[in-house]
Amino acid sequence: MQNEPNILDPLAVAETWHGQGRSVALATVIETWGSAPRPVGSHLVIDGEGNFQGSVSGGCVEGAVIAEAADVIASGRPRVLEFGVADETAWRVGLSCGGRIRVYVERIDG
């Protein structure tokens, strides 16, 4: 029987998925401003198939982060994403709470 990760710990999930040979990216909230749904240090783990665990915004921007994570997994180049009501994506992807967050997305390599 294979050990299952603690699904409440995104870092444990990332370690398990990487150990299973999956391509994995980790998204981390690195800055918040105003009313942000998740605190700095919150994580979202994404694999190459689009599976994910954790949260960086409580659901407001996870779809956009998952899409960007696919590019990060493919390229290996990390990136910083910013979401809020004042950016050009506010009508498509944004934080309804009026805050702003910055998210660092990196590929997990051995």
N, CA, C and O atoms as a Tinker XYZ file with bonds, in Angstrom:
   440  protein
     1  N      0.857000   -1.180000    0.000000    73     2
     2  CA     0.000000    0.000000    0.000000    64     1     3
     3  C      0.898000    1.236000    0.000000    63     2     4     5
     4  O      1.819000    1.359000    0.807000    81     3
     5  N      0.608000    2.133000   -0.914000    73     3     6
     6  CA     1.404000    3.345000   -1.051000    64     5     7
     7  C      0.929000    4.394000   -0.057000    63     6     8     9
     8  O     -0.272000    4.558000    0.156000    81     7
     9  N      1.879000    5.108000    0.555000    73     7    10
    10  CA     1.512000    6.164000    1.484000    64     9    11
    11  C      0.824000    7.289000    0.735000    63    10    12    13
    12  O      1.302000    7.747000   -0.302000    81    11
    13  N     -0.293000    7.723000    1.269000    73    11    14
    14  CA    -1.017000    8.850000    0.694000    64    13    15
    15  C     -0.615000   10.106000    1.446000    63    14    16    17
    16  O     -0.443000   10.071000    2.664000    81    15
    17  N     -0.460000   11.233000    0.725000    73    15    18
    18  CA    -0.063000   12.462000    1.407000    64    17    19
    19  C     -1.222000   13.023000    2.230000    63    18    20    21
    20  O     -2.389000   12.732000    1.970000    81    19
    21  N     -0.877000   13.817000    3.207000    73    19    22
    22  CA    -1.874000   14.565000    3.954000    64    21    23
    23  C     -2.404000   15.646000    3.018000    63    22    24    25
    24  O     -1.689000   16.595000    2.697000    81    23
    25  N     -3.661000   15.505000    2.575000    73    23    26
    26  CA    -4.191000   16.441000    1.586000    64    25    27
    27  C     -4.359000   17.850000    2.135000    63    26    28    29
    28  O     -4.593000   18.793000    1.380000    81    27
    29  N     -4.240000   17.989000    3.443000    73    27    30
    30  CA    -4.315000   19.328000    4.031000    64    29    31
    31  C     -2.967000   20.032000    4.008000    63    30    32    33
    32  O     -2.874000   21.206000    4.366000    81    31
    33  N     -1.922000   19.326000    3.592000    73    31    34
    34  CA    -0.574000   19.902000    3.523000    64    33    35
    35  C     -0.102000   19.879000    2.068000    63    34    36    37
    36  O      0.398000   18.857000    1.597000    81    35
    37  N     -0.257000   21.008000    1.344000    73    35    38
    38  CA     0.127000   21.036000   -0.073000    64    37    39
    39  C      1.593000   20.685000   -0.314000    63    38    40    41
    40  O      1.923000   20.133000   -1.364000    81    39
    41  N      2.468000   20.990000    0.621000    73    39    42
    42  CA     3.879000   20.645000    0.428000    64    41    43
    43  C      4.075000   19.126000    0.482000    63    42    44    45
    44  O      4.889000   18.581000   -0.265000    81    43
    45  N      3.342000   18.447000    1.351000    73    43    46
    46  CA     3.408000   16.979000    1.394000    64    45    47
    47  C      2.849000   16.387000    0.106000    63    46    48    49
    48  O      3.368000   15.396000   -0.408000    81    47
    49  N      1.785000   17.004000   -0.413000    73    47    50
    50  CA     1.212000   16.552000   -1.683000    64    49    51
    51  C      2.239000   16.735000   -2.803000    63    50    52    53
    52  O      2.419000   15.842000   -3.631000    81    51
    53  N      2.910000   17.884000   -2.832000    73    51    54
    54  CA     3.929000   18.141000   -3.865000    64    53    55
    55  C      5.048000   17.107000   -3.789000    63    54    56    57
    56  O      5.493000   16.589000   -4.813000    81    55
    57  N      5.493000   16.813000   -2.587000    73    55    58
    58  CA     6.563000   15.824000   -2.410000    64    57    59
    59  C      6.111000   14.444000   -2.897000    63    58    60    61
    60  O      6.860000   13.746000   -3.581000    81    59
    61  N      4.901000   14.060000   -2.546000    73    59    62
    62  CA     4.386000   12.749000   -2.954000    64    61    63
    63  C      4.224000   12.681000   -4.468000    63    62    64    65
    64  O      4.663000   11.719000   -5.099000    81    63
    65  N      3.600000   13.689000   -5.046000    73    63    66
    66  CA     3.384000   13.696000   -6.499000    64    65    67
    67  C      4.719000   13.683000   -7.242000    63    66    68    69
    68  O      4.876000   12.958000   -8.224000    81    67
    69  N      5.673000   14.474000   -6.782000    73    67    70
    70  CA     6.992000   14.496000   -7.433000    64    69    71
    71  C      7.653000   13.128000   -7.305000    63    70    72    73
    72  O      8.267000   12.638000   -8.253000    81    71
    73  N      7.525000   12.516000   -6.137000    73    71    74
    74  CA     8.086000   11.183000   -5.917000    64    73    75
    75  C      7.447000   10.113000   -6.799000    63    74    76    77
    76  O      8.058000    9.080000   -7.075000    81    75
    77  N      6.212000   10.365000   -7.239000    73    75    78
    78  CA     5.512000    9.445000   -8.136000    64    77    79
    79  C      5.889000    9.683000   -9.600000    63    78    80    81
    80  O      5.376000    9.018000  -10.500000    81    79
    81  N      6.794000   10.643000   -9.825000    73    79    82
    82  CA     7.235000   10.916000  -11.186000    64    81    83
    83  C      6.396000   11.927000  -11.941000    63    82    84    85
    84  O      6.577000   12.116000  -13.144000    81    83
    85  N      5.476000   12.579000  -11.240000    73    83    86
    86  CA     4.643000   13.593000  -11.901000    64    85    87
    87  C      5.433000   14.895000  -12.054000    63    86    88    89
    88  O      6.314000   15.196000  -11.249000    81    87
    89  N      5.110000   15.651000  -13.088000    73    87    90
    90  CA     5.590000   17.024000  -13.212000    64    89    91
    91  C      4.756000   17.870000  -12.258000    63    90    92    93
    92  O      3.529000   17.774000  -12.240000    81    91
    93  N      5.430000   18.697000  -11.469000    73    91    94
    94  CA     4.727000   19.432000  -10.413000    64    93    95
    95  C      5.182000   20.888000  -10.375000    63    94    96    97
    96  O      6.362000   21.197000  -10.541000    81    95
    97  N      4.211000   21.768000  -10.152000    73    95    98
    98  CA     4.506000   23.178000   -9.898000    64    97    99
    99  C      3.905000   23.554000   -8.546000    63    98   100   101
   100  O      2.895000   23.000000   -8.112000    81    99
   101  N      4.556000   24.506000   -7.902000    73    99   102
   102  CA     4.084000   25.009000   -6.621000    64   101   103
   103  C      3.821000   26.506000   -6.762000    63   102   104   105
   104  O      4.699000   27.262000   -7.178000    81   103
   105  N      2.614000   26.925000   -6.417000    73   103   106
   106  CA     2.249000   28.340000   -6.400000    64   105   107
   107  C      2.155000   28.787000   -4.946000    63   106   108   109
   108  O      1.524000   28.125000   -4.122000    81   107
   109  N      2.789000   29.916000   -4.637000    73   107   110
   110  CA     2.838000   30.414000   -3.262000    64   109   111
   111  C      2.426000   31.881000   -3.231000    63   110   112   113
   112  O      2.933000   32.682000   -4.016000    81   111
   113  N      1.518000   32.236000   -2.338000    73   111   114
   114  CA     1.163000   33.645000   -2.143000    64   113   115
   115  C      2.358000   34.324000   -1.489000    63   114   116   117
   116  O      2.763000   33.953000   -0.388000    81   115
   117  N      2.926000   35.329000   -2.176000    73   115   118
   118  CA     4.112000   36.010000   -1.641000    64   117   119
   119  C      3.815000   37.416000   -1.141000    63   118   120   121
   120  O      4.634000   38.007000   -0.439000    81   119
   121  N      2.646000   37.961000   -1.495000    73   119   122
   122  CA     2.309000   39.292000   -1.019000    64   121   123
   123  C      0.798000   39.473000   -1.112000    63   122   124   125
   124  O      0.163000   39.000000   -2.054000    81   123
   125  N      0.240000   40.149000   -0.143000    73   123   126
   126  CA    -1.183000   40.500000   -0.188000    64   125   127
   127  C     -1.315000   41.985000    0.101000    63   126   128   129
   128  O     -0.453000   42.591000    0.738000    81   127
   129  N     -2.399000   42.552000   -0.374000    73   127   130
   130  CA    -2.721000   43.938000   -0.094000    64   129   131
   131  C     -4.231000   44.050000    0.052000    63   130   132   133
   132  O     -4.979000   43.495000   -0.752000    81   131
   133  N     -4.673000   44.757000    1.062000    73   131   134
   134  CA    -6.109000   44.907000    1.280000    64   133   135
   135  C     -6.738000   43.618000    1.756000    63   134   136   137
   136  O     -6.118000   42.838000    2.479000    81   135
   137  N     -7.958000   43.405000    1.350000    73   135   138
   138  CA    -8.705000   42.231000    1.765000    64   137   139
   139  C     -8.361000   41.069000    0.836000    63   138   140   141
   140  O     -8.873000   40.990000   -0.281000    81   139
   141  N     -7.507000   40.182000    1.293000    73   139   142
   142  CA    -7.084000   39.034000    0.491000    64   141   143
   143  C     -7.655000   37.767000    1.119000    63   142   144   145
   144  O     -7.659000   37.629000    2.342000    81   143
   145  N     -8.133000   36.848000    0.295000    73   143   146
   146  CA    -8.782000   35.655000    0.832000    64   145   147
   147  C     -7.843000   34.662000    1.491000    63   146   148   149
   148  O     -8.280000   33.890000    2.345000    81   147
   149  N     -6.564000   34.653000    1.124000    73   147   150
   150  CA    -5.612000   33.695000    1.698000    64   149   151
   151  C     -4.361000   34.461000    2.119000    63   150   152   153
   152  O     -3.981000   35.421000    1.449000    81   151
   153  N     -3.714000   34.063000    3.208000    73   151   154
   154  CA    -2.535000   34.788000    3.698000    64   153   155
   155  C     -1.267000   34.446000    2.911000    63   154   156   157
   156  O     -1.215000   33.469000    2.165000    81   155
   157  N     -0.252000   35.285000    3.104000    73   155   158
   158  CA     1.077000   35.011000    2.553000    64   157   159
   159  C      1.518000   33.628000    3.036000    63   158   160   161
   160  O      1.330000   33.268000    4.198000    81   159
   161  N      2.105000   32.870000    2.119000    73   159   162
   162  CA     2.566000   31.523000    2.446000    64   161   163
   163  C      1.582000   30.432000    2.058000    63   162   164   165
   164  O      1.908000   29.249000    2.151000    81   163
   165  N      0.385000   30.806000    1.626000    73   163   166
   166  CA    -0.586000   29.795000    1.180000    64   165   167
   167  C     -0.084000   29.158000   -0.114000    63   166   168   169
   168  O      0.542000   29.821000   -0.940000    81   167
   169  N     -0.363000   27.876000   -0.278000    73   167   170
   170  CA     0.161000   27.129000   -1.426000    64   169   171
   171  C     -0.943000   26.464000   -2.239000    63   170   172   173
   172  O     -1.995000   26.085000   -1.726000    81   171
   173  N     -0.654000   26.342000   -3.526000    73   171   174
   174  CA    -1.451000   25.543000   -4.457000    64   173   175
   175  C     -0.462000   24.678000   -5.225000    63   174   176   177
   176  O      0.488000   25.191000   -5.816000    81   175
   177  N     -0.682000   23.376000   -5.217000    73   175   178
   178  CA     0.171000   22.428000   -5.936000    64   177   179
   179  C     -0.575000   21.983000   -7.179000    63   178   180   181
   180  O     -1.758000   21.648000   -7.117000    81   179
   181  N      0.123000   21.979000   -8.314000    73   179   182
   182  CA    -0.488000   21.610000   -9.593000    64   181   183
   183  C      0.410000   20.575000  -10.260000    63   182   184   185
   184  O      1.634000   20.709000  -10.253000    81   183
   185  N     -0.209000   19.531000  -10.843000    73   183   186
   186  CA     0.616000   18.582000  -11.600000    64   185   187
   187  C      0.422000   18.792000  -13.105000    63   186   188   189
   188  O     -0.411000   19.594000  -13.528000    81   187
   189  N      1.190000   18.075000  -13.890000    73   187   190
   190  CA     1.169000   18.235000  -15.332000    64   189   191
   191  C     -0.140000   17.853000  -15.994000    63   190   192   193
   192  O     -0.373000   18.186000  -17.156000    81   191
   193  N     -0.996000   17.156000  -15.261000    73   191   194
   194  CA    -2.304000   16.770000  -15.795000    64   193   195
   195  C     -3.398000   17.761000  -15.395000    63   194   196   197
   196  O     -4.560000   17.595000  -15.766000    81   195
   197  N     -3.017000   18.793000  -14.636000    73   195   198
   198  CA    -3.994000   19.782000  -14.199000    64   197   199
   199  C     -4.655000   19.464000  -12.878000    63   198   200   201
   200  O     -5.543000   20.193000  -12.438000    81   199
   201  N     -4.234000   18.380000  -12.236000    73   199   202
   202  CA    -4.738000   18.104000  -10.890000    64   201   203
   203  C     -4.153000   19.130000   -9.935000    63   202   204   205
   204  O     -3.023000   19.579000  -10.130000    81   203
   205  N     -4.887000   19.501000   -8.928000    73   203   206
   206  CA    -4.372000   20.492000   -7.990000    64   205   207
   207  C     -4.872000   20.214000   -6.580000    63   206   208   209
   208  O     -5.866000   19.520000   -6.364000    81   207
   209  N     -4.137000   20.786000   -5.632000    73   207   210
   210  CA    -4.477000   20.656000   -4.210000    64   209   211
   211  C     -4.030000   21.921000   -3.513000    63   210   212   213
   212  O     -2.944000   22.429000   -3.793000    81   211
   213  N     -4.833000   22.434000   -2.623000    73   211   214
   214  CA    -4.503000   23.646000   -1.897000    64   213   215
   215  C     -5.234000   24.839000   -2.485000    63   214   216   217
   216  O     -6.137000   24.681000   -3.307000    81   215
   217  N     -4.838000   26.040000   -2.059000    73   215   218
   218  CA    -5.532000   27.241000   -2.514000    64   217   219
   219  C     -4.646000   28.468000   -2.327000    63   218   220   221
   220  O     -3.915000   28.581000   -1.343000    81   219
   221  N     -4.726000   29.378000   -3.285000    73   219   222
   222  CA    -4.049000   30.667000   -3.129000    64   221   223
   223  C     -5.046000   31.816000   -3.014000    63   222   224   225
   224  O     -4.668000   32.946000   -2.703000    81   223
   225  N     -6.344000   31.515000   -3.271000    73   223   226
   226  CA    -7.318000   32.612000   -3.209000    64   225   227
   227  C     -8.717000   32.160000   -2.823000    63   226   228   229
   228  O     -9.658000   32.949000   -2.905000    81   227
   229  N     -8.875000   30.944000   -2.416000    73   227   230
   230  CA   -10.202000   30.470000   -2.084000    64   229   231
   231  C    -11.074000   30.246000   -3.308000    63   230   232   233
   232  O    -12.295000   30.145000   -3.188000    81   231
   233  N    -10.464000   30.168000   -4.480000    73   231   234
   234  CA   -11.214000   29.864000   -5.695000    64   233   235
   235  C    -11.328000   30.997000   -6.689000    63   234   236   237
   236  O    -11.748000   30.773000   -7.825000    81   235
   237  N    -10.963000   32.222000   -6.295000    73   235   238
   238  CA   -11.128000   33.382000   -7.184000    64   237   239
   239  C    -10.227000   33.305000   -8.423000    63   238   240   241
   240  O    -10.668000   33.631000   -9.525000    81   239
   241  N     -8.981000   32.881000   -8.255000    73   239   242
   242  CA    -8.023000   32.948000   -9.366000    64   241   243
   243  C     -7.332000   31.608000   -9.621000    63   242   244   245
   244  O     -6.388000   31.542000  -10.409000    81   243
   245  N     -7.787000   30.549000   -8.972000    73   243   246
   246  CA    -7.102000   29.268000   -9.105000    64   245   247
   247  C     -7.020000   28.809000  -10.569000    63   246   248   249
   248  O     -5.991000   28.276000  -10.984000    81   247
   249  N     -8.073000   29.006000  -11.345000    73   247   250
   250  CA    -8.051000   28.581000  -12.740000    64   249   251
   251  C     -6.931000   29.241000  -13.528000    63   250   252   253
   252  O     -6.261000   28.586000  -14.325000    81   251
   253  N     -6.727000   30.525000  -13.310000    73   251   254
   254  CA    -5.658000   31.243000  -14.006000    64   253   255
   255  C     -4.290000   30.766000  -13.537000    63   254   256   257
   256  O     -3.367000   30.638000  -14.341000    81   255
   257  N     -4.155000   30.502000  -12.239000    73   255   258
   258  CA    -2.871000   30.026000  -11.704000    64   257   259
   259  C     -2.556000   28.643000  -12.253000    63   258   260   261
   260  O     -1.408000   28.360000  -12.594000    81   259
   261  N     -3.553000   27.784000  -12.342000    73   259   262
   262  CA    -3.343000   26.440000  -12.882000    64   261   263
   263  C     -2.911000   26.524000  -14.346000    63   262   264   265
   264  O     -2.027000   25.779000  -14.769000    81   263
   265  N     -3.515000   27.407000  -15.112000    73   263   266
   266  CA    -3.127000   27.571000  -16.519000    64   265   267
   267  C     -1.689000   28.055000  -16.629000    63   266   268   269
   268  O     -0.933000   27.557000  -17.464000    81   267
   269  N     -1.300000   29.016000  -15.801000    73   267   270
   270  CA     0.078000   29.523000  -15.817000    64   269   271
   271  C      1.049000   28.444000  -15.346000    63   270   272   273
   272  O      2.171000   28.354000  -15.845000    81   271
   273  N      0.623000   27.633000  -14.394000    73   271   274
   274  CA     1.492000   26.570000  -13.884000    64   273   275
   275  C      1.840000   25.571000  -14.981000    63   274   276   277
   276  O      2.948000   25.033000  -14.998000    81   275
   277  N      0.912000   25.317000  -15.894000    73   275   278
   278  CA     1.208000   24.408000  -17.005000    64   277   279
   279  C      2.372000   24.955000  -17.830000    63   278   280   281
   280  O      3.243000   24.192000  -18.250000    81   279
   281  N      2.395000   26.258000  -18.065000    73   279   282
   282  CA     3.509000   26.871000  -18.805000    64   281   283
   283  C      4.806000   26.797000  -18.010000    63   282   284   285
   284  O      5.873000   26.556000  -18.574000    81   283
   285  N      4.711000   27.003000  -16.704000    73   283   286
   286  CA     5.905000   26.935000  -15.847000    64   285   287
   287  C      6.465000   25.515000  -15.836000    63   286   288   289
   288  O      7.680000   25.327000  -15.896000    81   287
   289  N      5.588000   24.519000  -15.759000    73   287   290
   290  CA     6.049000   23.123000  -15.792000    64   289   291
   291  C      6.758000   22.849000  -17.116000    63   290   292   293
   292  O      7.815000   22.218000  -17.135000    81   291
   293  N      6.182000   23.321000  -18.224000    73   291   294
   294  CA     6.765000   23.054000  -19.541000    64   293   295
   295  C      8.094000   23.778000  -19.748000    63   294   296   297
   296  O      9.036000   23.211000  -20.301000    81   295
   297  N      8.163000   25.020000  -19.306000    73   295   298
   298  CA     9.360000   25.836000  -19.574000    64   297   299
   299  C     10.421000   25.736000  -18.485000    63   298   300   301
   300  O     11.611000   25.894000  -18.755000    81   299
   301  N      9.994000   25.477000  -17.265000    73   299   302
   302  CA    10.920000   25.473000  -16.138000    64   301   303
   303  C     11.237000   26.874000  -15.622000    63   302   304   305
   304  O     12.015000   27.035000  -14.682000    81   303
   305  N     10.631000   27.884000  -16.240000    73   303   306
   306  CA    10.885000   29.266000  -15.821000    64   305   307
   307  C      9.808000   29.722000  -14.833000    63   306   308   309
   308  O      8.626000   29.750000  -15.174000    81   307
   309  N     10.215000   30.079000  -13.610000    73   307   310
   310  CA     9.225000   30.560000  -12.640000    64   309   311
   311  C      8.679000   31.918000  -13.054000    63   310   312   313
   312  O      9.282000   32.624000  -13.863000    81   311
   313  N      7.538000   32.271000  -12.492000    73   311   314
   314  CA     6.976000   33.592000  -12.772000    64   313   315
   315  C      6.172000   34.087000  -11.579000    63   314   316   317
   316  O      5.718000   33.316000  -10.734000    81   315
   317  N      6.017000   35.401000  -11.546000    73   315   318
   318  CA     5.209000   36.040000  -10.509000    64   317   319
   319  C      3.934000   36.544000  -11.173000    63   318   320   321
   320  O      3.980000   37.253000  -12.178000    81   319
   321  N      2.802000   36.169000  -10.598000    73   319   322
   322  CA     1.493000   36.577000  -11.098000    64   321   323
   323  C      0.880000   37.555000  -10.117000    63   322   324   325
   324  O      1.094000   37.447000   -8.910000    81   323
   325  N      0.118000   38.508000  -10.627000    73   323   326
   326  CA    -0.552000   39.469000   -9.757000    64   325   327
   327  C     -2.017000   39.535000  -10.135000    63   326   328   329
   328  O     -2.371000   39.633000  -11.310000    81   327
   329  N     -2.860000   39.480000   -9.121000    73   327   330
   330  CA    -4.299000   39.525000   -9.333000    64   329   331
   331  C     -4.912000   40.551000   -8.393000    63   330   332   333
   332  O     -4.508000   40.682000   -7.237000    81   331
   333  N     -5.895000   41.276000   -8.914000    73   331   334
   334  CA    -6.610000   42.238000   -8.101000    64   333   335
   335  C     -7.675000   42.909000   -8.925000    63   334   336   337
   336  O     -7.815000   42.625000  -10.114000    81   335
   337  N     -8.415000   43.780000   -8.319000    73   335   338
   338  CA    -9.504000   44.434000   -9.033000    64   337   339
   339  C     -9.017000   45.536000   -9.954000    63   338   340   341
   340  O     -9.777000   46.005000  -10.801000    81   339
   341  N     -7.768000   45.962000   -9.811000    73   339   342
   342  CA    -7.293000   47.094000  -10.597000    64   341   343
   343  C     -6.514000   46.676000  -11.838000    63   342   344   345
   344  O     -6.160000   47.525000  -12.656000    81   343
   345  N     -6.244000   45.388000  -11.992000    73   343   346
   346  CA    -5.448000   44.998000  -13.154000    64   345   347
   347  C     -6.336000   44.751000  -14.374000    63   346   348   349
   348  O     -7.563000   44.729000  -14.276000    81   347
   349  N     -5.694000   44.570000  -15.511000    73   347   350
   350  CA    -6.430000   44.430000  -16.766000    64   349   351
   351  C     -7.255000   43.152000  -16.851000    63   350   352   353
   352  O     -8.109000   43.015000  -17.727000    81   351
   353  N     -6.999000   42.229000  -15.950000    73   351   354
   354  CA    -7.759000   40.979000  -15.977000    64   353   355
   355  C     -8.944000   41.008000  -15.018000    63   354   356   357
   356  O     -9.601000   39.987000  -14.814000    81   355
   357  N     -9.218000   42.153000  -14.437000    73   355   358
   358  CA   -10.252000   42.220000  -13.401000    64   357   359
   359  C    -11.608000   41.715000  -13.880000    63   358   360   361
   360  O    -12.374000   41.160000  -13.093000    81   359
   361  N    -11.910000   41.900000  -15.158000    73   359   362
   362  CA   -13.223000   41.464000  -15.644000    64   361   363
   363  C    -13.259000   39.968000  -15.900000    63   362   364   365
   364  O    -14.330000   39.361000  -15.892000    81   363
   365  N    -12.099000   39.370000  -16.127000    73   363   366
   366  CA   -12.045000   37.927000  -16.374000    64   365   367
   367  C    -11.671000   37.169000  -15.106000    63   366   368   369
   368  O    -12.350000   36.220000  -14.714000    81   367
   369  N    -10.572000   37.602000  -14.462000    73   367   370
   370  CA   -10.039000   36.929000  -13.289000    64   369   371
   371  C     -9.692000   38.005000  -12.275000    63   370   372   373
   372  O     -8.951000   38.934000  -12.594000    81   371
   373  N    -10.190000   37.903000  -11.115000    73   371   374
   374  CA    -9.872000   38.906000  -10.112000    64   373   375
   375  C    -10.389000   38.509000   -8.751000    63   374   376   377
   376  O    -10.992000   37.453000   -8.561000    81   375
   377  N    -10.134000   39.385000   -7.827000    73   375   378
   378  CA   -10.538000   39.136000   -6.460000    64   377   379
   379  C    -11.754000   39.991000   -6.146000    63   378   380   381
   380  O    -11.669000   41.218000   -6.101000    81   379
   381  N    -12.860000   39.347000   -5.934000    73   379   382
   382  CA   -14.093000   40.078000   -5.656000    64   381   383
   383  C    -14.049000   40.783000   -4.315000    63   382   384   385
   384  O    -14.858000   41.671000   -4.047000    81   383
   385  N    -13.099000   40.388000   -3.466000    73   383   386
   386  CA   -13.006000   40.991000   -2.137000    64   385   387
   387  C    -12.330000   42.357000   -2.183000    63   386   388   389
   388  O    -12.296000   43.053000   -1.168000    81   387
   389  N    -11.794000   42.756000   -3.329000    73   387   390
   390  CA   -11.194000   44.079000   -3.457000    64   389   391
   391  C     -9.726000   44.130000   -3.137000    63   390   392   393
   392  O     -9.127000   45.202000   -3.230000    81   391
   393  N     -9.122000   43.038000   -2.768000    73   391   394
   394  CA    -7.703000   43.024000   -2.449000    64   393   395
   395  C     -6.846000   42.732000   -3.650000    63   394   396   397
   396  O     -7.318000   42.724000   -4.787000    81   395
   397  N     -5.578000   42.493000   -3.385000    73   395   398
   398  CA    -4.620000   42.153000   -4.428000    64   397   399
   399  C     -3.679000   41.106000   -3.862000    63   398   400   401
   400  O     -3.325000   41.145000   -2.684000    81   399
   401  N     -3.279000   40.174000   -4.709000    73   399   402
   402  CA    -2.295000   39.173000   -4.288000    64   401   403
   403  C     -1.233000   39.013000   -5.357000    63   402   404   405
   404  O     -1.493000   39.207000   -6.545000    81   403
   405  N     -0.036000   38.657000   -4.923000    73   403   406
   406  CA     1.037000   38.259000   -5.831000    64   405   407
   407  C      1.353000   36.808000   -5.513000    63   406   408   409
   408  O      1.450000   36.407000   -4.353000    81   407
   409  N      1.511000   36.027000   -6.588000    73   407   410
   410  CA     1.710000   34.580000   -6.461000    64   409   411
   411  C      2.956000   34.183000   -7.245000    63   410   412   413
   412  O      3.082000   34.504000   -8.427000    81   411
   413  N      3.867000   33.489000   -6.587000    73   411   414
   414  CA     5.077000   32.976000   -7.224000    64   413   415
   415  C      4.826000   31.526000   -7.624000    63   414   416   417
   416  O      4.436000   30.701000   -6.798000    81   415
   417  N      5.056000   31.226000   -8.907000    73   415   418
   418  CA     4.821000   29.869000   -9.419000    64   417   419
   419  C      6.152000   29.303000   -9.893000    63   418   420   421
   420  O      6.838000   29.903000  -10.720000    81   419
   421  N      6.508000   28.136000   -9.355000    73   419   422
   422  CA     7.785000   27.508000   -9.697000    64   421   423
   423  C      7.596000   26.025000   -9.955000    63   422   424   425
   424  O      6.730000   25.378000   -9.366000    81   423
   425  N      8.426000   25.499000  -10.848000    73   423   426
   426  CA     8.414000   24.055000  -11.084000    64   425   427
   427  C      9.236000   23.382000  -10.000000    63   426   428   429
   428  O     10.287000   23.882000   -9.600000    81   427
   429  N      8.753000   22.256000   -9.535000    73   427   430
   430  CA     9.490000   21.482000   -8.540000    64   429   431
   431  C     10.360000   20.485000   -9.294000    63   430   432   433
   432  O      9.862000   19.598000   -9.988000    81   431
   433  N     11.653000   20.649000   -9.143000    73   431   434
   434  CA    12.618000   19.744000   -9.755000    64   433   435
   435  C     13.320000   18.977000   -8.649000    63   434   436   437
   436  O     13.460000   19.451000   -7.521000    81   435
   437  N     13.755000   17.784000   -9.004000    73   435   438
   438  CA    14.432000   16.908000   -8.070000    64   437   439
   439  C     15.423000   17.559000   -7.224000    63   438   440
   440  O     16.055000   16.903000   -6.396000    81   439
